[in-house]
Coordinates of C-alpha atoms in Angstrom, one line a residue:
M51 CA -47.8 -122.0 29.3
K52 CA -49.5 -123.7 26.4
V53 CA -49.2 -121.7 23.2
A54 CA -50.6 -122.2 19.7
V55 CA -48.0 -121.1 17.2
Y56 CA -49.6 -120.3 13.9
S57 CA -48.1 -120.1 10.4
T58 CA -45.1 -122.2 11.3
R59 CA -42.5 -123.7 9.0
R60 CA -39.6 -126.0 9.8
Y61 CA -37.2 -123.1 10.6
D62 CA -39.8 -121.6 13.0
R63 CA -40.0 -124.8 14.9
Q64 CA -36.3 -125.3 15.1
M65 CA -35.5 -121.8 16.3
L66 CA -38.4 -121.6 18.7
D67 CA -37.6 -125.0 20.2
R68 CA -34.0 -123.9 20.7
A69 CA -35.0 -120.6 22.4
N70 CA -37.7 -122.3 24.4
Q71 CA -35.1 -124.4 26.3
Q72 CA -34.8 -121.3 28.6
H73 CA -38.6 -121.0 29.1
G74 CA -40.2 -124.4 29.0
H75 CA -43.5 -123.4 27.4
Q76 CA -45.7 -126.0 25.7
L77 CA -45.6 -125.0 22.0
V78 CA -48.3 -126.4 19.7
Y79 CA -47.3 -125.8 16.1
V80 CA -49.9 -125.0 13.5
Q81 CA -48.9 -124.7 9.9
D82 CA -52.1 -122.9 8.9
A83 CA -52.5 -119.2 9.3
L84 CA -54.7 -117.8 12.0
T85 CA -58.1 -116.9 10.7
P86 CA -61.6 -117.0 12.2
D87 CA -61.8 -120.5 10.6
T88 CA -58.7 -121.8 12.3
V89 CA -59.1 -120.3 15.8
A90 CA -60.5 -123.6 17.1
L91 CA -57.0 -125.1 16.7
A92 CA -55.9 -123.0 19.7
E93 CA -58.4 -124.6 22.1
G94 CA -56.9 -125.4 25.4
C95 CA -54.1 -122.8 25.0
G96 CA -53.6 -119.7 27.0
A97 CA -51.9 -117.7 24.2
V98 CA -51.4 -117.6 20.5
C99 CA -48.3 -116.7 18.5
V100 CA -48.9 -115.3 15.0
F101 CA -47.0 -114.0 12.0
V102 CA -47.3 -111.1 9.5
N103 CA -50.0 -112.6 7.2
D104 CA -52.3 -114.0 9.9
T105 CA -55.7 -112.4 10.4
V106 CA -56.0 -111.1 13.9
D107 CA -59.0 -108.9 13.4
A108 CA -61.9 -108.2 15.8
S109 CA -63.8 -111.4 14.6
A110 CA -60.8 -113.6 15.3
L111 CA -60.1 -111.9 18.6
R112 CA -63.6 -112.5 19.8
A113 CA -63.3 -116.2 18.9
L114 CA -59.9 -116.4 20.7
K115 CA -61.5 -114.7 23.8
A116 CA -64.2 -117.3 23.8
L117 CA -61.5 -120.0 24.0
G118 CA -59.9 -118.2 27.0
I119 CA -56.9 -116.9 25.1
G120 CA -55.3 -114.1 27.1
L121 CA -52.3 -113.1 24.9
V122 CA -51.7 -112.6 21.2
T123 CA -48.0 -112.2 20.4
T124 CA -46.7 -111.6 16.9
R125 CA -43.2 -112.7 16.0
S126 CA -42.7 -109.6 13.9
T127 CA -42.1 -105.9 14.3
G128 CA -44.9 -104.9 12.1
F129 CA -48.4 -105.2 13.7
N130 CA -50.9 -103.9 11.2
H131 CA -52.4 -107.4 11.1
V132 CA -53.4 -107.2 14.7
D133 CA -56.4 -105.1 15.8
A134 CA -54.9 -103.7 19.0
A135 CA -57.9 -101.6 19.8
A136 CA -60.2 -104.7 19.6
A137 CA -57.8 -106.7 21.7
Q138 CA -57.8 -104.1 24.4
R139 CA -61.6 -103.9 24.5
L140 CA -61.7 -107.7 24.9
G141 CA -59.1 -107.8 27.6
I142 CA -56.5 -109.6 25.4
A143 CA -52.9 -108.6 25.8
A144 CA -51.0 -108.0 22.5
T145 CA -47.3 -107.9 22.1
R146 CA -44.7 -107.8 19.3
V147 CA -41.0 -107.9 18.6
T148 CA -40.0 -104.3 18.9
D149 CA -36.4 -104.8 17.9
Y150 CA -34.3 -107.3 15.9
S151 CA -31.3 -107.1 13.7
P152 CA -32.0 -104.1 11.5
Y153 CA -29.0 -105.0 9.4
S154 CA -30.9 -108.0 8.0
V155 CA -33.5 -105.9 6.2
A156 CA -31.2 -102.9 5.3
E157 CA -28.6 -105.2 3.8
F158 CA -31.3 -107.1 1.8
A159 CA -32.6 -103.8 0.5
V160 CA -29.2 -103.0 -0.8
G161 CA -29.0 -106.5 -2.4
L162 CA -32.3 -106.0 -4.1
L163 CA -31.1 -102.6 -5.5
L164 CA -27.9 -104.1 -6.8
A165 CA -29.7 -107.1 -8.3
V166 CA -32.3 -105.1 -10.2
N167 CA -29.9 -102.4 -11.3
R168 CA -27.2 -104.7 -12.6
R169 CA -29.6 -107.4 -13.8
I170 CA -28.0 -110.1 -11.7
A171 CA -30.9 -112.5 -11.7
R172 CA -31.3 -112.3 -15.4
A173 CA -27.5 -112.7 -15.9
S174 CA -27.4 -115.8 -13.7
Q175 CA -30.3 -117.4 -15.5
R176 CA -28.6 -116.7 -18.8
T177 CA -25.3 -118.3 -17.9
R178 CA -27.2 -121.4 -16.6
D179 CA -28.6 -121.7 -20.1
G180 CA -25.2 -121.2 -21.6
N181 CA -25.8 -117.7 -22.8
F182 CA -22.9 -115.3 -21.9
E183 CA -24.2 -112.4 -24.0
L184 CA -24.2 -109.0 -22.3
D185 CA -26.9 -107.2 -24.3
G186 CA -29.8 -106.0 -22.0
L187 CA -27.7 -106.3 -18.8
M188 CA -26.4 -102.7 -18.6
G189 CA -27.0 -100.9 -15.3
F190 CA -25.6 -97.7 -13.8
D191 CA -23.1 -96.7 -11.2
L192 CA -24.6 -96.0 -7.8
H193 CA -21.7 -93.7 -7.0
G194 CA -22.7 -90.1 -7.3
R195 CA -26.5 -90.9 -7.6
T196 CA -29.2 -89.6 -5.2
V197 CA -30.9 -92.1 -3.0
G198 CA -34.2 -91.2 -1.2
V199 CA -35.0 -93.0 2.0
V200 CA -38.6 -92.9 3.1
G201 CA -38.7 -93.7 6.8
T202 CA -35.5 -93.2 8.9
G203 CA -36.0 -95.6 11.7
K204 CA -33.2 -98.0 12.5
I205 CA -33.4 -99.9 9.2
G206 CA -33.7 -96.8 7.1
R207 CA -30.7 -95.2 8.8
I208 CA -28.6 -98.3 8.2
F209 CA -29.6 -98.4 4.6
A210 CA -28.8 -94.7 4.2
A211 CA -25.3 -95.2 5.8
I212 CA -24.6 -98.1 3.4
M213 CA -25.6 -95.9 0.5
R214 CA -23.3 -93.2 1.7
G215 CA -20.6 -95.8 1.6
F216 CA -21.3 -96.3 -2.0
G217 CA -20.7 -92.5 -2.6
C218 CA -24.4 -91.6 -2.9
R219 CA -26.1 -88.4 -2.0
V220 CA -28.8 -89.4 0.5
L221 CA -32.2 -87.7 1.1
G222 CA -34.6 -88.6 3.8
H223 CA -38.3 -88.1 4.6
D224 CA -39.8 -88.9 8.0
P225 CA -42.4 -87.2 10.2
F226 CA -40.1 -87.8 13.1
P227 CA -36.6 -86.7 12.0
T228 CA -33.5 -87.8 13.9
S229 CA -30.0 -86.4 14.1
E230 CA -28.7 -90.0 13.6
F231 CA -29.7 -89.9 10.0
V232 CA -26.7 -89.4 7.7
G233 CA -28.6 -87.6 4.9
E234 CA -30.6 -84.5 4.3
Y235 CA -34.3 -84.3 5.3
V236 CA -36.6 -83.0 2.5
P237 CA -40.3 -83.0 1.9
L238 CA -41.6 -86.1 0.2
P239 CA -42.3 -84.5 -3.2
T240 CA -38.7 -83.2 -3.3
L241 CA -37.3 -86.6 -2.4
L242 CA -39.4 -88.2 -5.2
A243 CA -38.4 -85.7 -7.8
D244 CA -34.6 -85.7 -7.0
S245 CA -33.9 -89.4 -6.3
D246 CA -32.5 -91.9 -8.7
V247 CA -33.4 -94.6 -6.2
I248 CA -36.3 -94.6 -3.7
S249 CA -36.3 -97.1 -0.8
L250 CA -39.3 -97.5 1.5
H251 CA -38.6 -98.2 5.2
C252 CA -41.8 -97.1 7.0
P253 CA -44.6 -98.9 8.8
L254 CA -48.0 -99.5 7.2
T255 CA -50.5 -97.1 8.8
P256 CA -53.6 -95.3 7.5
E257 CA -51.4 -92.4 6.6
T258 CA -48.9 -94.5 4.6
Q259 CA -51.3 -96.8 2.9
H260 CA -50.6 -96.5 -0.9
L261 CA -48.0 -93.8 -0.2
I262 CA -46.7 -94.7 -3.6
N263 CA -49.7 -94.2 -5.9
A264 CA -50.5 -92.7 -9.3
K265 CA -50.2 -89.2 -8.0
S266 CA -46.9 -89.6 -6.2
L267 CA -45.5 -91.6 -9.1
G268 CA -46.2 -88.6 -11.3
E269 CA -43.7 -86.7 -9.1
V270 CA -40.9 -89.3 -9.4
R271 CA -37.8 -88.6 -11.5
P272 CA -38.3 -90.5 -14.8
G273 CA -36.3 -93.8 -14.7
A274 CA -36.0 -94.0 -10.9
Y275 CA -35.8 -97.3 -9.2
L276 CA -38.2 -98.2 -6.4
I277 CA -37.3 -100.6 -3.5
N278 CA -39.7 -101.9 -0.9
T279 CA -38.7 -104.1 2.0
S280 CA -41.3 -102.8 4.5
R281 CA -45.0 -103.5 3.9
G282 CA -46.7 -104.3 0.6
G283 CA -49.6 -101.9 1.3
L284 CA -47.2 -98.9 1.0
I285 CA -47.5 -99.4 -2.8
D286 CA -50.5 -99.2 -5.1
T287 CA -49.4 -102.1 -7.3
E288 CA -51.6 -101.3 -10.2
A289 CA -50.2 -97.8 -10.3
V290 CA -46.6 -99.1 -10.2
I291 CA -47.3 -101.4 -13.1
D292 CA -48.5 -98.5 -15.1
A293 CA -45.4 -96.5 -14.2
L294 CA -43.2 -99.5 -15.3
K295 CA -45.1 -99.7 -18.6
T296 CA -44.6 -96.0 -19.3
H297 CA -40.9 -96.1 -18.1
R298 CA -41.7 -93.6 -15.3
L299 CA -40.0 -96.2 -13.2
G300 CA -36.8 -97.7 -14.4
G301 CA -37.0 -100.7 -12.2
L302 CA -38.7 -102.2 -9.2
A303 CA -37.5 -104.6 -6.5
I304 CA -39.9 -105.7 -3.7
D305 CA -39.8 -108.2 -0.9
V306 CA -43.4 -107.4 0.1
Y307 CA -46.7 -107.3 -1.8
E308 CA -50.0 -106.0 -0.7
Q309 CA -51.8 -109.3 -1.5
E310 CA -49.0 -111.5 -0.3
A311 CA -51.1 -113.3 2.4
D312 CA -52.4 -115.7 -0.2
L313 CA -49.0 -116.4 -1.7
F314 CA -46.0 -115.9 0.4
F315 CA -44.4 -118.6 2.7
Q316 CA -45.9 -121.3 0.5
D317 CA -44.7 -123.5 -2.3
L318 CA -47.1 -122.8 -5.2
S319 CA -44.7 -124.0 -7.9
A320 CA -47.1 -126.9 -8.9
T321 CA -50.2 -124.8 -8.9
V322 CA -51.9 -122.2 -11.1
I323 CA -51.4 -118.8 -9.5
T324 CA -54.6 -116.8 -10.0
D325 CA -53.3 -113.5 -8.8
D326 CA -53.0 -111.7 -12.2
V327 CA -51.3 -108.7 -10.7
I328 CA -48.2 -110.4 -9.4
Q329 CA -48.1 -112.5 -12.6
R330 CA -47.9 -109.2 -14.5
L331 CA -45.2 -107.9 -12.1
V332 CA -42.9 -110.8 -12.5
S333 CA -43.2 -110.7 -16.3
F334 CA -41.2 -107.4 -16.4
P335 CA -37.5 -107.9 -17.1
N336 CA -36.7 -104.9 -14.8
V337 CA -38.6 -106.2 -11.7
I338 CA -37.5 -108.5 -8.9
V339 CA -40.0 -110.0 -6.4
T340 CA -38.9 -112.0 -3.4
G341 CA -41.1 -113.6 -0.8
H342 CA -40.7 -111.5 2.3
Q343 CA -37.3 -112.8 3.2
A344 CA -35.4 -109.6 4.1
F345 CA -35.6 -110.4 7.8
F346 CA -34.4 -114.0 7.3
T347 CA -31.0 -114.2 8.8
A348 CA -29.8 -116.4 11.7
E349 CA -29.2 -113.4 13.9
A350 CA -32.6 -111.8 13.2
I351 CA -34.6 -115.0 13.6
G352 CA -32.8 -115.9 16.8
Q353 CA -33.6 -112.5 18.3
I354 CA -37.2 -112.6 17.1
M355 CA -37.9 -116.0 18.7
A356 CA -36.1 -115.1 21.9
T357 CA -38.1 -111.9 22.3
T358 CA -41.4 -113.7 21.4
L359 CA -40.8 -116.2 24.2
E360 CA -39.8 -113.5 26.6
N361 CA -43.1 -111.8 25.9
I362 CA -45.0 -115.0 26.7
S363 CA -43.0 -115.5 29.9
A364 CA -43.6 -112.0 31.0
F365 CA -47.3 -112.3 30.5
E366 CA -47.4 -115.6 32.4
R367 CA -45.6 -114.0 35.3
G368 CA -48.0 -111.1 35.3
E369 CA -45.2 -108.6 34.6
A370 CA -45.5 -105.3 32.6
L371 CA -45.4 -106.0 28.9
H372 CA -42.6 -103.7 27.5
N373 CA -43.3 -104.9 24.0
A374 CA -47.0 -104.2 24.0
I375 CA -48.5 -103.3 20.6
P376 CA -49.4 -99.6 20.7
L377 CA -53.0 -98.5 20.2
P378 CA -53.8 -96.5 17.1
R379 CA -53.3 -92.8 17.5

């Protein structure tokens, strides 16, 4: 099957080519993101493969339908960038990667927490400059602290288990509690008020959009640290900046950003970044921002590419699509 693969980088091509040896699809790599303006690059293909910051809204889907595209598959677990309802109306199948190494994201969240708490990035930069002073680098022991986990799916549960290993008390909040969670479930206001560290591990939905906002930040224990490796839209960034300025938050570490589509997965080091919000964020000494790399391990990428190609093959064979993107509730 001929497939236009959008938002590709060198590592995407390498891993997809390797996984495609078992499938034999004709993959057409497109470095640009999918938008209504780049839909034409999929002409002659039967499917498109997209990533988290591509625009797969109703307008783009109508244009894809006009080209004869029958399948949109995203090489990600998150699918808020795909209008699944519009795809169904147009008769376009939509699939995702329902499962890949949850350890990749959970371990990275722990790494972000350690890095921002113990000022590891600042310390590394100092020693590169020949400065071995310790002033301004003091953190706190995680042992004995309370960690709140918002979203207790596979990733949240693994993160919670790691924190238990550090000797932390673990609280959780999720509308669908599970006995596999190692901590204690509490209402969200209780979690915010009692936690020294808050880590977000939930999908972006209309209910979770700006879950962390001015009001909820007012309920946070003063000096708490906030970690986000899920979706940028969970956080109202302007409200978080205000909370950092007033010391309501003691630190912030994020691998996702609500306006990341215009920034992430690109080298902008030689350009002027016009996003004033992220420029303000990275100016704080107690903030770490990474470019959506929590999923980026060999194990996770290998599984993502294998599942993506299996989705395409299943569609080509006319089989049931077990990884179909669910419709909005």
